[in-house]
Short mmCIF file of N, CA, C and O in Angstrom, two decimals:
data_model
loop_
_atom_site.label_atom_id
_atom_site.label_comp_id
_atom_site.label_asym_id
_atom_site.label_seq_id
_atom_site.Cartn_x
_atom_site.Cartn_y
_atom_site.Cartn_z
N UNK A 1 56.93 -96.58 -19.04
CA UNK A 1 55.93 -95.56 -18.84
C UNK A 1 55.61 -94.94 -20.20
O UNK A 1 56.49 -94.46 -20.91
N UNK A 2 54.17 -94.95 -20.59
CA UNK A 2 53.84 -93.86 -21.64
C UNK A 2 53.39 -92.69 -21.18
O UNK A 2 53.23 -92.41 -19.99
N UNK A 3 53.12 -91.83 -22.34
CA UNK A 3 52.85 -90.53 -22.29
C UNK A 3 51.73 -90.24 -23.14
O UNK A 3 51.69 -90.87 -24.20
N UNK A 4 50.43 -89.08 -22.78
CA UNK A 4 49.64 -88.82 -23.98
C UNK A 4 49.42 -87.50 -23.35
O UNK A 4 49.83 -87.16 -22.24
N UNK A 5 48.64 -86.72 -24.29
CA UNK A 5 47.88 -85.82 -23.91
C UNK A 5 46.83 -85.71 -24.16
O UNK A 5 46.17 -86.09 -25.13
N UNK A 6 46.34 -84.65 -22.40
CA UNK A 6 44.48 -84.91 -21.76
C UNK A 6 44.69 -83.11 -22.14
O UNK A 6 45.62 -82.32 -22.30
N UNK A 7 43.53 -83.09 -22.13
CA UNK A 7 42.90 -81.60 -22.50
C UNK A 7 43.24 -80.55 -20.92
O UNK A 7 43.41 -81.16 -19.87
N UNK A 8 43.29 -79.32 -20.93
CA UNK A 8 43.93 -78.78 -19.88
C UNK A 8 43.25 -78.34 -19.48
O UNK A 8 43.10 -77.41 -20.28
N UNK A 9 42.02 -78.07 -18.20
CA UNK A 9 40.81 -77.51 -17.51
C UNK A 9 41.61 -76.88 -16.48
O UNK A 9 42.72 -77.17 -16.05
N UNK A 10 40.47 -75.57 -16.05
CA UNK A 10 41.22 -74.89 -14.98
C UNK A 10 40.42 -75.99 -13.79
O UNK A 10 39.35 -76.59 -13.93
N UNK A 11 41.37 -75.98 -12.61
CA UNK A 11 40.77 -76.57 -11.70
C UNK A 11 39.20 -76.52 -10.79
O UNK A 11 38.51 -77.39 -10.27
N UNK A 12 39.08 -74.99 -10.93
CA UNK A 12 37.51 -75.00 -10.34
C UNK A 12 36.77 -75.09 -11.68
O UNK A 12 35.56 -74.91 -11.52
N UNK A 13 37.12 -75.31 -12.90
CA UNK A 13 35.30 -76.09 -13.41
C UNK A 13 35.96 -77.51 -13.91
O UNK A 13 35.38 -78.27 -14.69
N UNK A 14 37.32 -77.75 -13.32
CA UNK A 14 37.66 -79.77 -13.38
C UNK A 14 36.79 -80.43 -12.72
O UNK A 14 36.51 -81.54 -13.18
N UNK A 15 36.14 -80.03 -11.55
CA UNK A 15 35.78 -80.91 -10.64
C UNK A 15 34.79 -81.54 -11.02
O UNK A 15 33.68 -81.00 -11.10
N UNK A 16 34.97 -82.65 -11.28
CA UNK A 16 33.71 -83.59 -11.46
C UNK A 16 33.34 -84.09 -13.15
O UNK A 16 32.37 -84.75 -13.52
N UNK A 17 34.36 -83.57 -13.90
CA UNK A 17 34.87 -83.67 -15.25
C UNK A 17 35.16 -85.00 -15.55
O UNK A 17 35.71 -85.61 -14.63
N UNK A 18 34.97 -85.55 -16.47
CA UNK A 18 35.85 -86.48 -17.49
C UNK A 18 36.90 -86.17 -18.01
O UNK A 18 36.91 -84.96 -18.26
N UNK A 19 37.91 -86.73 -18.32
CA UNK A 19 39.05 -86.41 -18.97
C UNK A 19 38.94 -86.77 -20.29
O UNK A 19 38.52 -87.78 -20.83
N UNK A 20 39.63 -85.22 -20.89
CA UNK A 20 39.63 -85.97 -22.56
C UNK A 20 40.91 -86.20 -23.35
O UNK A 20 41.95 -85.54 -23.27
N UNK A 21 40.66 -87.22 -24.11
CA UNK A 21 42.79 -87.60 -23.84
C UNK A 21 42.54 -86.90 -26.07
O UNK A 21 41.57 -86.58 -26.76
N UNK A 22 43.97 -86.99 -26.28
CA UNK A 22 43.76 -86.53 -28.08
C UNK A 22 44.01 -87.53 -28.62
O UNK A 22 44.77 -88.30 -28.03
N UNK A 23 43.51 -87.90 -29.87
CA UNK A 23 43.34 -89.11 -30.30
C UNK A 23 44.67 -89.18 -31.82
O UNK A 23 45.47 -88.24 -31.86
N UNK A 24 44.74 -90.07 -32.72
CA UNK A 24 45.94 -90.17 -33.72
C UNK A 24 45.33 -88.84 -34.61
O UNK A 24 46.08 -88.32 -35.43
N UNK A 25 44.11 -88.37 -34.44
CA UNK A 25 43.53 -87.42 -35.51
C UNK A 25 43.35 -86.25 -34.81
O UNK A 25 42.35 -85.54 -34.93
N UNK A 26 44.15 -86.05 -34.20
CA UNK A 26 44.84 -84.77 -33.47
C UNK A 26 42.63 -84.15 -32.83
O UNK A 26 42.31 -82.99 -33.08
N UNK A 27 41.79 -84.89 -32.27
CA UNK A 27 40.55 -84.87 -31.97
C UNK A 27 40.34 -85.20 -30.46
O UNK A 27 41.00 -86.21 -30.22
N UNK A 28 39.71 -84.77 -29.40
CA UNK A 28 39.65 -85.50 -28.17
C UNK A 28 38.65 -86.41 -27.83
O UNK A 28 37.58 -86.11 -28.36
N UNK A 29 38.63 -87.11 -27.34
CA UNK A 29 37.71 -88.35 -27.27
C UNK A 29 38.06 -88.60 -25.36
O UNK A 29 39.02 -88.20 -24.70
N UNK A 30 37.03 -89.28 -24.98
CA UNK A 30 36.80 -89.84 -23.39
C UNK A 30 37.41 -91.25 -23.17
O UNK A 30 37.87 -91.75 -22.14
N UNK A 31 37.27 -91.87 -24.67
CA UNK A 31 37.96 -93.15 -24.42
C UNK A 31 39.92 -93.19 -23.96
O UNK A 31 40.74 -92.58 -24.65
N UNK A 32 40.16 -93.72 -23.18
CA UNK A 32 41.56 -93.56 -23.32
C UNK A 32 42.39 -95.01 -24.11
O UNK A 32 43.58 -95.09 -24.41
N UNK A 33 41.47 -95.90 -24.26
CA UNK A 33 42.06 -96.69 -25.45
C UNK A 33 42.59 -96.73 -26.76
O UNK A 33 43.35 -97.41 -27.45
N UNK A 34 41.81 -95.65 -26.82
CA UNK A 34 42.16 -94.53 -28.54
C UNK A 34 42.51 -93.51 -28.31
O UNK A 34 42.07 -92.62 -29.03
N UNK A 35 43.40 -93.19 -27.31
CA UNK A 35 44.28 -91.91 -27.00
C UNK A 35 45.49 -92.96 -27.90
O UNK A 35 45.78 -94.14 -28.09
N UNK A 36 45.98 -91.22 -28.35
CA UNK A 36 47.72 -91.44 -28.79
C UNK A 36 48.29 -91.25 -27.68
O UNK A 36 48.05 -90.54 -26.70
N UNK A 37 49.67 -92.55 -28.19
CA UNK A 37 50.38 -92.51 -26.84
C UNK A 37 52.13 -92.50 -27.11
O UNK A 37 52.60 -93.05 -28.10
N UNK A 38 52.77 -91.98 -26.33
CA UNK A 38 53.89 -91.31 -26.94
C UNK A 38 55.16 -92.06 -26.02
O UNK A 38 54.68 -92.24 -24.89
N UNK A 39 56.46 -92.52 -26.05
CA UNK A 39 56.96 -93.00 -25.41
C UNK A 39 57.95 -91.99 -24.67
O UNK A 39 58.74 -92.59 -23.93
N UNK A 40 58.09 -90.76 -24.67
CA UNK A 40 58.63 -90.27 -23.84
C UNK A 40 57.54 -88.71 -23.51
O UNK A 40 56.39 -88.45 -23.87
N UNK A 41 58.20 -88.19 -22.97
CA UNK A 41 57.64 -86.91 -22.25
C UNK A 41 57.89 -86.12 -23.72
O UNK A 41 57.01 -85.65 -24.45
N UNK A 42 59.58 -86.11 -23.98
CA UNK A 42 59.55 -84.84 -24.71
C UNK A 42 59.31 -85.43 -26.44
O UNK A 42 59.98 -84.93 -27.34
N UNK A 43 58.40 -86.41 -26.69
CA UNK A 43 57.93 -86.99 -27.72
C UNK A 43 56.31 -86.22 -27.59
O UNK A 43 56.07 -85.43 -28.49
N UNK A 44 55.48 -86.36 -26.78
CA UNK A 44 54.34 -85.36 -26.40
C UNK A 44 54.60 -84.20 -26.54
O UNK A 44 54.59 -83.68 -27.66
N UNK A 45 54.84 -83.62 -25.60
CA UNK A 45 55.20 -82.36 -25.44
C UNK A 45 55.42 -82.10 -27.23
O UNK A 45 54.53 -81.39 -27.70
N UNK A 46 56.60 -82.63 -28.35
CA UNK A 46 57.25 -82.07 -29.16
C UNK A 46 55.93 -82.30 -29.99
O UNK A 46 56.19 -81.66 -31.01
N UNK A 47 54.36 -82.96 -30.21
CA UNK A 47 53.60 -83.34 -30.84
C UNK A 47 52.48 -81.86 -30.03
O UNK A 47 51.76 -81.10 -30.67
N UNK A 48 52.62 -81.86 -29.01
CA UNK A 48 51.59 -81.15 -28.61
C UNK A 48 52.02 -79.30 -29.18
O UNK A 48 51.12 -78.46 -29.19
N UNK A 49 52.98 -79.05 -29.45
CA UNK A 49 53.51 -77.92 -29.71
C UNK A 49 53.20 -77.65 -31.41
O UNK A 49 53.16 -76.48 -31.80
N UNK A 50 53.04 -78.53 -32.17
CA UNK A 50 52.21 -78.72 -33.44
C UNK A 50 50.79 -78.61 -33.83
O UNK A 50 50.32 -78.65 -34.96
N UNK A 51 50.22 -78.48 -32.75
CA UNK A 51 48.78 -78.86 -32.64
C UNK A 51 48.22 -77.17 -32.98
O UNK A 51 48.53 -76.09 -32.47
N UNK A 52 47.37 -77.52 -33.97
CA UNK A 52 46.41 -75.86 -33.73
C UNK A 52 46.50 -75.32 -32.68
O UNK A 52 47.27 -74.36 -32.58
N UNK A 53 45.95 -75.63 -31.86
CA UNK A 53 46.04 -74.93 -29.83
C UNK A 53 46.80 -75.67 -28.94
O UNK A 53 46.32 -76.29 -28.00
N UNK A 54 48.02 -75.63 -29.23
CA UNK A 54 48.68 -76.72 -28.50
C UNK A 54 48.75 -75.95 -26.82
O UNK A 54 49.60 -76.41 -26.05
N UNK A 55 47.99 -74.98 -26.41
CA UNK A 55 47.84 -74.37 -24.70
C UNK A 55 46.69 -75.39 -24.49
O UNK A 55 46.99 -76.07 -23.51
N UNK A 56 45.73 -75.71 -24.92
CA UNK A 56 44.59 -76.58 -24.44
C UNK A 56 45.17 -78.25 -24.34
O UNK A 56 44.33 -79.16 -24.34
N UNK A 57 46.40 -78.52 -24.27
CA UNK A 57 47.14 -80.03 -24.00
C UNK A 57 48.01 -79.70 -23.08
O UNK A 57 48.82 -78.78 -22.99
N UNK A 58 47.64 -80.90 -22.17
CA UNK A 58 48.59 -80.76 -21.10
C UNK A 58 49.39 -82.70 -21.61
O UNK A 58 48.80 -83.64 -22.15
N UNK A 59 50.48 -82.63 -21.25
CA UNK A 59 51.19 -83.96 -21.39
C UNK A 59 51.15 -85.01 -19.62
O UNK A 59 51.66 -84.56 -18.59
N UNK A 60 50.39 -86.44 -19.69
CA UNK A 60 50.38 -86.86 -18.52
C UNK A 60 50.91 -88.21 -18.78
O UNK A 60 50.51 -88.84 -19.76
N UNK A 61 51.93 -88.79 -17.83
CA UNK A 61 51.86 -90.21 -17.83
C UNK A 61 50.97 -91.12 -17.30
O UNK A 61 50.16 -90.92 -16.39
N UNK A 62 51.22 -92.31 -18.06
CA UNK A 62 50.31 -93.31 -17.88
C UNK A 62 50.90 -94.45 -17.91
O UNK A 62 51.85 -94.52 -18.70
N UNK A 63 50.48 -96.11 -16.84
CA UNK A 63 51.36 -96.86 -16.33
C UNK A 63 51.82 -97.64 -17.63
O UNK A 63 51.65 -97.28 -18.79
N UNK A 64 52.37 -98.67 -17.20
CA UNK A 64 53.60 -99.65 -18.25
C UNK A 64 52.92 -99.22 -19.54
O UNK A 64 53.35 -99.61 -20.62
#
């Protein structure tokens, strides 16, 4: 299982949203092919806590 982080929306204006994942240049992008991807939870999480606004990243897994 990997790990990245998608941008954190409140649920009533998610609906109907794109997801935006953060890219190696700490930037968000729609593609999730060029999302950074992290091999554990607390490898995210410990990258997202670095970030200028690290409250606007939420950490999600993603399959094999």
């Amino acid at each position: 299982m990997r790990w990245l982080l998608v941008e954190r929306k409140p649920d009533v204006v998610y609906a109907g949203l794109q997801d935006i994942y953060l890219t190696k240049n700490d930037i968000g992008t729609s593609d999730r092919g060029t999302a950074l991807t992290f091999a554990t939870r607390e490898a995210a999480e410990d990258h997202r806590r670095h970030l200028k606004h690290p409250y606007n990243w939420v950490a999600m897994s993603v399959g094999n």
